[in-house]
Short mmCIF file of C-alpha atoms in Angstrom, two decimals:
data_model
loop_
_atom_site.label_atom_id
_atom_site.label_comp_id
_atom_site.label_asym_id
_atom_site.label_seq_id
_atom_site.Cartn_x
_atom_site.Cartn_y
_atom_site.Cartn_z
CA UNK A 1 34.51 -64.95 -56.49
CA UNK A 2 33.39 -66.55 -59.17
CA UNK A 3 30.69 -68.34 -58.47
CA UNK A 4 29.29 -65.90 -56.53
CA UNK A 5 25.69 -64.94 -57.92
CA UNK A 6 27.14 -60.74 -58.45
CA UNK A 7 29.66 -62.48 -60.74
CA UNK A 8 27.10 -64.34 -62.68
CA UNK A 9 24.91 -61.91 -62.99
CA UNK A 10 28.00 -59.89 -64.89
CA UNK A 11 27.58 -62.92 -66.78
CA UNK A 12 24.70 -63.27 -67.83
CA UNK A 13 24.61 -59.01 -68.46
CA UNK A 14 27.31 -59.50 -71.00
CA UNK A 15 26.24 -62.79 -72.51
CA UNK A 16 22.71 -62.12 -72.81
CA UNK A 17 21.90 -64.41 -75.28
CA UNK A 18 22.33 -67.29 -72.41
CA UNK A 19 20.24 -66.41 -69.91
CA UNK A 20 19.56 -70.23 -68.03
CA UNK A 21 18.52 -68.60 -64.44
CA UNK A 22 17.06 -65.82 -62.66
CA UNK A 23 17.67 -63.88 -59.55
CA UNK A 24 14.24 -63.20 -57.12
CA UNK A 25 13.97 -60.32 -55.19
CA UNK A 26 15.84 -60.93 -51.29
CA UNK A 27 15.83 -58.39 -48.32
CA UNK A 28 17.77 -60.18 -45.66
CA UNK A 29 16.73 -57.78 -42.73
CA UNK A 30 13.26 -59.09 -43.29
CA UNK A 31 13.73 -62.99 -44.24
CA UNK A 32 12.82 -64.52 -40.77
CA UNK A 33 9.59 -62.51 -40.44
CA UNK A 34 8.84 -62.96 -43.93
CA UNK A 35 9.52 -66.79 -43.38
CA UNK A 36 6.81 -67.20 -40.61
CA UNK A 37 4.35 -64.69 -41.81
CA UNK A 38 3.74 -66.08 -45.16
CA UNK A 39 4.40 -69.35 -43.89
CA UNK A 40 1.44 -69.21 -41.28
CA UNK A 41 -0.65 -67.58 -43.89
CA UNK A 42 -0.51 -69.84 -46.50
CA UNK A 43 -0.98 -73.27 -43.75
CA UNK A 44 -4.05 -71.37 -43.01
CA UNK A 45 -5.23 -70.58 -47.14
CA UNK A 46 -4.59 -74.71 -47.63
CA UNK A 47 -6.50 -75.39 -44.61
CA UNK A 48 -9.13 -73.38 -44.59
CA UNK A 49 -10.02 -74.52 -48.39
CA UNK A 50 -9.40 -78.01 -47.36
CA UNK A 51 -12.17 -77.52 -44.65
CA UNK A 52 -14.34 -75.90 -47.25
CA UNK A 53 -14.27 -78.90 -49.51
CA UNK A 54 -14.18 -81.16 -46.82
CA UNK A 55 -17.63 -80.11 -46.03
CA UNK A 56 -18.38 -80.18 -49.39
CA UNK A 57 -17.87 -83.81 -49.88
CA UNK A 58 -19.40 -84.78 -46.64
CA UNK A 59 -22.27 -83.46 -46.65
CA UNK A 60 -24.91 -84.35 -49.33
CA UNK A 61 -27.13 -81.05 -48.72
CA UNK A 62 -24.41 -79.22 -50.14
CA UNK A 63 -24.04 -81.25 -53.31
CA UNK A 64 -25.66 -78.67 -55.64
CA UNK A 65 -24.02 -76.14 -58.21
CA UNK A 66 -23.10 -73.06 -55.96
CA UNK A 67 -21.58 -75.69 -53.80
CA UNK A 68 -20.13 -77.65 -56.57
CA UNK A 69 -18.53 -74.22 -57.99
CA UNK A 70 -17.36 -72.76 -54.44
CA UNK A 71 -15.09 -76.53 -53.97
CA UNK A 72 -13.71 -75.87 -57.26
CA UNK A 73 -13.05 -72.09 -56.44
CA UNK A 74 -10.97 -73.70 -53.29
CA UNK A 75 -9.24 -75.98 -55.70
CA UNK A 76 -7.87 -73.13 -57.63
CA UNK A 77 -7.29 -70.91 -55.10
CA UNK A 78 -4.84 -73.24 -53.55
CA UNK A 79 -3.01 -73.69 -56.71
CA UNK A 80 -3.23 -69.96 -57.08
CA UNK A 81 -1.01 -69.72 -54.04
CA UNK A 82 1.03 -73.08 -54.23
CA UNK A 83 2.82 -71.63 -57.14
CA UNK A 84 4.46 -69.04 -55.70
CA UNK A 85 4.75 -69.50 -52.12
CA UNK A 86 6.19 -72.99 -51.01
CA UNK A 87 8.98 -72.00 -53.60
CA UNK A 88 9.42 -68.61 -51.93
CA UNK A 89 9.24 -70.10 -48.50
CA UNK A 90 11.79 -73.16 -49.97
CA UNK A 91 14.11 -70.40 -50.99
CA UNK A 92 14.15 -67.64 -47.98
CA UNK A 93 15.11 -71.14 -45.88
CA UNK A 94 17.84 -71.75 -48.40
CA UNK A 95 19.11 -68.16 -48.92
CA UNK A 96 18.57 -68.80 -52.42
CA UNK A 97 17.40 -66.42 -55.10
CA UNK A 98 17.64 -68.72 -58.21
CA UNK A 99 14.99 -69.81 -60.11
CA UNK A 100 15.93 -71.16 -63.61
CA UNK A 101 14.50 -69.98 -66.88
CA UNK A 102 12.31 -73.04 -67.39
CA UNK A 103 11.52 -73.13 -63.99
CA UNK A 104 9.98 -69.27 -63.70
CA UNK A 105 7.81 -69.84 -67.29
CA UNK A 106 6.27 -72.98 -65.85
CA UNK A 107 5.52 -70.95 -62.49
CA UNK A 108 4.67 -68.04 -64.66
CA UNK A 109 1.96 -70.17 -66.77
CA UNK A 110 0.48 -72.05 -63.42
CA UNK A 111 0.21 -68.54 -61.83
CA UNK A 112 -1.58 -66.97 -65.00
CA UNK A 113 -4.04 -70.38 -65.16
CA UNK A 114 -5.06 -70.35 -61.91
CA UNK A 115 -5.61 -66.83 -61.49
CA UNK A 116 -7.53 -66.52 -64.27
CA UNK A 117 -9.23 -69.69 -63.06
CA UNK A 118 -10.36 -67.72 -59.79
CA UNK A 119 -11.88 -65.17 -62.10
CA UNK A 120 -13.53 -67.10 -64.33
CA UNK A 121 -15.24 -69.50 -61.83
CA UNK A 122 -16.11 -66.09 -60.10
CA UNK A 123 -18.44 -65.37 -63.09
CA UNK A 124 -19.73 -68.83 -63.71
CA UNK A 125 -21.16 -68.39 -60.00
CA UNK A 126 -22.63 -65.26 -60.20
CA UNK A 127 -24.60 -66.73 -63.35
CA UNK A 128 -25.46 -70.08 -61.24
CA UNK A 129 -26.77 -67.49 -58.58
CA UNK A 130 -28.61 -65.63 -61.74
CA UNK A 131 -30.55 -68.88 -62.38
CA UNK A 132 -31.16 -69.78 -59.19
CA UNK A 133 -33.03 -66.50 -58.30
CA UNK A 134 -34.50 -64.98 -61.41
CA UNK A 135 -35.26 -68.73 -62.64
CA UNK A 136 -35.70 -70.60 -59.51
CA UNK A 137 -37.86 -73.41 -61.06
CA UNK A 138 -35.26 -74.28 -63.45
CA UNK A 139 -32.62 -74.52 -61.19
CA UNK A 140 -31.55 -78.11 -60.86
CA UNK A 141 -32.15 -79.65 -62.45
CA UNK A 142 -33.29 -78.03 -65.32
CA UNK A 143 -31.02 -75.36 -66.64
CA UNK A 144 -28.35 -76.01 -64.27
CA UNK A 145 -27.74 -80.15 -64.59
CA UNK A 146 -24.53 -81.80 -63.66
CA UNK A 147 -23.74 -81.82 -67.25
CA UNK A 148 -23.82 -78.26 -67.84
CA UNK A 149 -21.91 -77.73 -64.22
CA UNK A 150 -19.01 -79.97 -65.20
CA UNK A 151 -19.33 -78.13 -69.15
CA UNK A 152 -18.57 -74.65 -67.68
CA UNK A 153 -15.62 -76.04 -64.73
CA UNK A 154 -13.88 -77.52 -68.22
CA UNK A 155 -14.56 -74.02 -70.34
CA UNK A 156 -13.25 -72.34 -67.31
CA UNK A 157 -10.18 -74.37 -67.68
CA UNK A 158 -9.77 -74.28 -71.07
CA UNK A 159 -10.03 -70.49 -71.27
CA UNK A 160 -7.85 -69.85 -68.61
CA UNK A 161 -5.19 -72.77 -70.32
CA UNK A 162 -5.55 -70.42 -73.07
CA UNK A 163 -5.03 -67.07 -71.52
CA UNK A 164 -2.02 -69.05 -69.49
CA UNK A 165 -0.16 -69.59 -73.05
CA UNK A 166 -0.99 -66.67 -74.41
CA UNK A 167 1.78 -64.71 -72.14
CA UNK A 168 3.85 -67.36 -72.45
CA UNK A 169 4.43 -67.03 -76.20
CA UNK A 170 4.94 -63.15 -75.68
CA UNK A 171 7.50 -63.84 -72.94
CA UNK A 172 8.67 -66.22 -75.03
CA UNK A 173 9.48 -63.80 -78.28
CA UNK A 174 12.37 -62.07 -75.68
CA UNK A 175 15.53 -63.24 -77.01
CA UNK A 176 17.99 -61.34 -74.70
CA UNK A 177 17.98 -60.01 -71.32
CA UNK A 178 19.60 -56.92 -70.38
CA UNK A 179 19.65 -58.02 -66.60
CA UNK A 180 18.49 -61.07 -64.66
CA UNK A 181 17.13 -59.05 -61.36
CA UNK A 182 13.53 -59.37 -60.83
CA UNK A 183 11.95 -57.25 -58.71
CA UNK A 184 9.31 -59.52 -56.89
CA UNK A 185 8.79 -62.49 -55.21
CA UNK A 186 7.80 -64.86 -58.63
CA UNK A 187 7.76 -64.20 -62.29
CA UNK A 188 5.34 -62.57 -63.90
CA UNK A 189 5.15 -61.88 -67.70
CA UNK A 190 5.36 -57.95 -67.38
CA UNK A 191 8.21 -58.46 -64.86
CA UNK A 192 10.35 -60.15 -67.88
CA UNK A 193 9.08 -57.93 -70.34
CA UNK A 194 10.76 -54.87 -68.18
CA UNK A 195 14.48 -56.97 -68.50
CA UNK A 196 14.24 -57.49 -72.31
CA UNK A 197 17.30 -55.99 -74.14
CA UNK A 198 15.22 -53.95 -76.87
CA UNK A 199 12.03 -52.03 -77.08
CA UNK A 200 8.94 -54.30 -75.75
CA UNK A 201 6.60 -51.78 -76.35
CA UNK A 202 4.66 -53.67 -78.27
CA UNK A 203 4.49 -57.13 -76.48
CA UNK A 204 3.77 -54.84 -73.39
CA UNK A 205 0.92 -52.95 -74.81
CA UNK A 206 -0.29 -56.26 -76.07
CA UNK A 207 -0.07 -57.79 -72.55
CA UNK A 208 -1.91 -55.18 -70.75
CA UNK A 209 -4.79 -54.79 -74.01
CA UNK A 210 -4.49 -59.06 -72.93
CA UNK A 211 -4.82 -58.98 -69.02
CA UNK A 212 -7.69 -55.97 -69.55
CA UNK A 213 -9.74 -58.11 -71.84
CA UNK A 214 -9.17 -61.10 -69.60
CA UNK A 215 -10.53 -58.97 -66.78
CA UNK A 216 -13.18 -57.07 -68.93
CA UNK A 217 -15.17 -60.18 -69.81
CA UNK A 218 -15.98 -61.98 -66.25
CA UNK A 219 -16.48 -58.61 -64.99
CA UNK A 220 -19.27 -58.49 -67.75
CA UNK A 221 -20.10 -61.32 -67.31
CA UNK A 222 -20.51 -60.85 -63.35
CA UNK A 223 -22.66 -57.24 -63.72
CA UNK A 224 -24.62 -58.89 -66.22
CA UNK A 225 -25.98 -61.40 -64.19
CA UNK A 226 -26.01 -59.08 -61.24
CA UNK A 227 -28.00 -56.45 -62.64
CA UNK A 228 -30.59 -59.22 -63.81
CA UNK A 229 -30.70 -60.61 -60.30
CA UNK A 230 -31.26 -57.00 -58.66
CA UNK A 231 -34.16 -56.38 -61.46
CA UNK A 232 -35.58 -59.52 -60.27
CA UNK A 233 -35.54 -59.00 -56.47
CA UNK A 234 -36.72 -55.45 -56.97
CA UNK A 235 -39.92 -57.18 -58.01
CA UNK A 236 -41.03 -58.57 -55.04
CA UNK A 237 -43.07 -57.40 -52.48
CA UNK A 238 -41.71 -58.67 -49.76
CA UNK A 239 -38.99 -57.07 -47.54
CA UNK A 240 -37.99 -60.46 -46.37
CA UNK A 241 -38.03 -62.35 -49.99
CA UNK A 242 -35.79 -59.22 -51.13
CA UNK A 243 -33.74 -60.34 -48.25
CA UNK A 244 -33.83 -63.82 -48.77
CA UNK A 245 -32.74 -63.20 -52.25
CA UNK A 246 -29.82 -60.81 -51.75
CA UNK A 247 -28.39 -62.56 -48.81
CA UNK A 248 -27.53 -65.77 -50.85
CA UNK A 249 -25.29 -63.43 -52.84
CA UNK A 250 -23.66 -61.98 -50.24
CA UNK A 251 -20.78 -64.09 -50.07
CA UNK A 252 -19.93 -63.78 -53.28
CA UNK A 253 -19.95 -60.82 -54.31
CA UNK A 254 -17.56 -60.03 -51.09
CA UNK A 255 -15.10 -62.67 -52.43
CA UNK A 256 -15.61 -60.58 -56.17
CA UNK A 257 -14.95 -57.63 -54.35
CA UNK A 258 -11.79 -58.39 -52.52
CA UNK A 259 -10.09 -60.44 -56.25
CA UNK A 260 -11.02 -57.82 -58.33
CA UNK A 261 -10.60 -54.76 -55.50
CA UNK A 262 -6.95 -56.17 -55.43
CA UNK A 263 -6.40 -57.51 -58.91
CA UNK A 264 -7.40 -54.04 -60.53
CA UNK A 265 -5.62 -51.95 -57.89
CA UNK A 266 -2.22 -53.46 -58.26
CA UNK A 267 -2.81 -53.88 -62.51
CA UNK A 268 -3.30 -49.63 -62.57
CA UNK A 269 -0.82 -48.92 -60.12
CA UNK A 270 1.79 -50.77 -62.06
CA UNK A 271 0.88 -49.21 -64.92
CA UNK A 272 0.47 -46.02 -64.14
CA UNK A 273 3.29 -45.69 -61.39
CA UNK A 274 5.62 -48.39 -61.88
CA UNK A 275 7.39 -49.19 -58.22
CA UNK A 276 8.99 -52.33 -57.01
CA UNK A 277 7.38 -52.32 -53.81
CA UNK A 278 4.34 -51.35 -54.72
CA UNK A 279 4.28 -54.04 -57.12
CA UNK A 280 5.28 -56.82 -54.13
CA UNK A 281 2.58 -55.49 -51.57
CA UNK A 282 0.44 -55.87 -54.07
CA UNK A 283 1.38 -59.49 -55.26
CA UNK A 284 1.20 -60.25 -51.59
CA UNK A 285 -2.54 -58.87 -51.20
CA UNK A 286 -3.33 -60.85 -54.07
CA UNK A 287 -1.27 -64.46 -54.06
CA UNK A 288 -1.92 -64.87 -50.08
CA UNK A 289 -4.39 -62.45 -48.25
CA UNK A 290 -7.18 -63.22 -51.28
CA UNK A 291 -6.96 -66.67 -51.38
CA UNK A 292 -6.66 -66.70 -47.52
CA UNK A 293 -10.04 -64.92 -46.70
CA UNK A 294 -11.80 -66.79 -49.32
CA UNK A 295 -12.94 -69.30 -47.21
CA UNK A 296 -13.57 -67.06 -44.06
CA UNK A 297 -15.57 -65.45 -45.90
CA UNK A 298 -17.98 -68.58 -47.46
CA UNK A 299 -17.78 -70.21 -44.03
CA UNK A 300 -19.14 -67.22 -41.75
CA UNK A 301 -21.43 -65.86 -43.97
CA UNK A 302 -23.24 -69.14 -44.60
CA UNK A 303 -24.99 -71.21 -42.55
CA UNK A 304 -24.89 -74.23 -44.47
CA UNK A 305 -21.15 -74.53 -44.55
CA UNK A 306 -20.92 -73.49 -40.82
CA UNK A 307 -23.42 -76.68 -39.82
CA UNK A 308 -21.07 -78.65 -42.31
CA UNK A 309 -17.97 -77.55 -40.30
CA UNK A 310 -19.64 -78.41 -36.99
CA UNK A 311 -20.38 -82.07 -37.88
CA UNK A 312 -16.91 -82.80 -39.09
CA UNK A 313 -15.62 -81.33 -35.82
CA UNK A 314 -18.32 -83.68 -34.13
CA UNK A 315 -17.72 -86.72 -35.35
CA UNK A 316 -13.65 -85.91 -35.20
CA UNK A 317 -14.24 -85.30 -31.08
#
């Protein structure tokens, strides 16, 4: 019995000082459906983004900054979800639970960068779609050159590099663990906080004042340039220049609606009414259905990618 993982776990509750590993939440009723649902779903997240840039890259009509931003978005969204799922996949096929205390910071600070990532490149389009309608003749490129596309992708980075670290030196000020069970499907900083040995009020208050300014600002950021664009279009004259105008921002601001919709749902109901399983349907809404739909939604709302798509499937035939 004793290297069973109940006896470690007594281990590692008495000695908690030496925490090396953690213990990822398992139901064993529901590991082979698990297994091929979020298997199939996250073939079809990489994919689809794949496809997205793919026609991208190939196509030289597309090689503008809404375009440039939207391959980028793909980018992260597939590191959004490659941090959490092949290792949860890896693990249901192994009947294995463990994930080592290095190992779940570094999946903790990828999940944190790329997430943010999403929501920062989220607000970097809606002001690209900002200029491009309220400033058309200083689109590119005037206000929006390569130069200041490739300036915002690396402040996007950097920001969300920053935000990444910033929970990991909170998580990091835990010394002791008073159990090694977490109750979800990957780490997550308020997930460790919960198993720390003494009062975290503090770093938990500071996490959540954190993750709501993280979230405050490209929200801003996003009805900012939204309410400029709608004062714009509410200018013209025409019914079908109004259209015109609001239908290039239709696909994004369903793709801001389903991240945030999700994002802010889950971060109040955890807060308000903690529950485990509330707290894994939501990380599943967010870390595979978002990322998932992304590129659905770009590719059948927009005519340009759709006659991308159809020449790469031509020339493949």
């Amino acid at each position: 019995m004793k290297g069973t993982p109940l006896h470690r776990t007594r281990d590692l509750t008495r000695n908690l000082t030496r925490v090396s590993e953690f213990f990822l939440l398992e139901d064993p009723d529901l590991q082979p459906l698990l297994l091929g649902l979020f298997l199939s779903m996250y073939l079809v997240t990489v994919l689809g983004n794949l496809l997205i840039i793919l026609a991208i890259t190939s196509d030289s009509h597309l090689h503008t900054p809404m375009y440039f931003f939207l391959s980028i978005l793909s980018l992260a969204d597939m590191g959004f979800t490659s941090t959490t799922v092949p290792r949860m996949i890896v693990n249901i096929q192994t009947h294995s639970r463990v994930i080592s205390y290095v190992g779940c910071l570094t999946q903790m600070s990828f999940f944190i960068l790329f997430g943010y990532m999403d929501s920062t490149l989220l607000t970097v389009m809606a002001y690209d779609r900002f200029v491009a309608i309220c400033h058309p003749l200083h689109y590119p490129p005037g206000i929006m050159s390569p130069r200041l596309c490739c300036f915002l992708v690396w402040v996007s980075v950097f920001v969300s590099l920053l935000d990444s670290q910033l929970h990991n030196l909170l998580v990091l000020q835990v010394a002791c663990f008073k159990d090694v069970e977490i109750s979800n499907f990957f780490c997550h900083p308020s997930q460790l906080l919960k198993l720390a040995c003494f009062d975290t009020f503090t770093n938990t208050i500071i996490v959540y004042f954190v993750g709501t300014i993280s979230g405050f600002l490209p929200i801003s950021g996003i009805f900012f340039s939204y309410y400029k664009i709608v004062s714009s279009v509410l200018r013209v004259s025409s019914s079908a220049g109004k259209y015109k105008a609001f239908s290039t921002c239709g696909s994004h601001l369903s793709v801001v609606c389903l991240f945030y919709g999700t994002a802010i749902g889950g971060y109040l109901g955890s807060a308000l009414s903690p529950s485990p399983k509330k707290d894994v349907e939501t990380s599943v809404m967010y870390t595979l259905v978002t990322p998932m739909l992304n590129p659905f939604i770009y590719s059948l709302r927009n005519r340009d990618i759709k006659r991308a798509l159809w020449r790469i499937l031509h020339r493949t035939a």
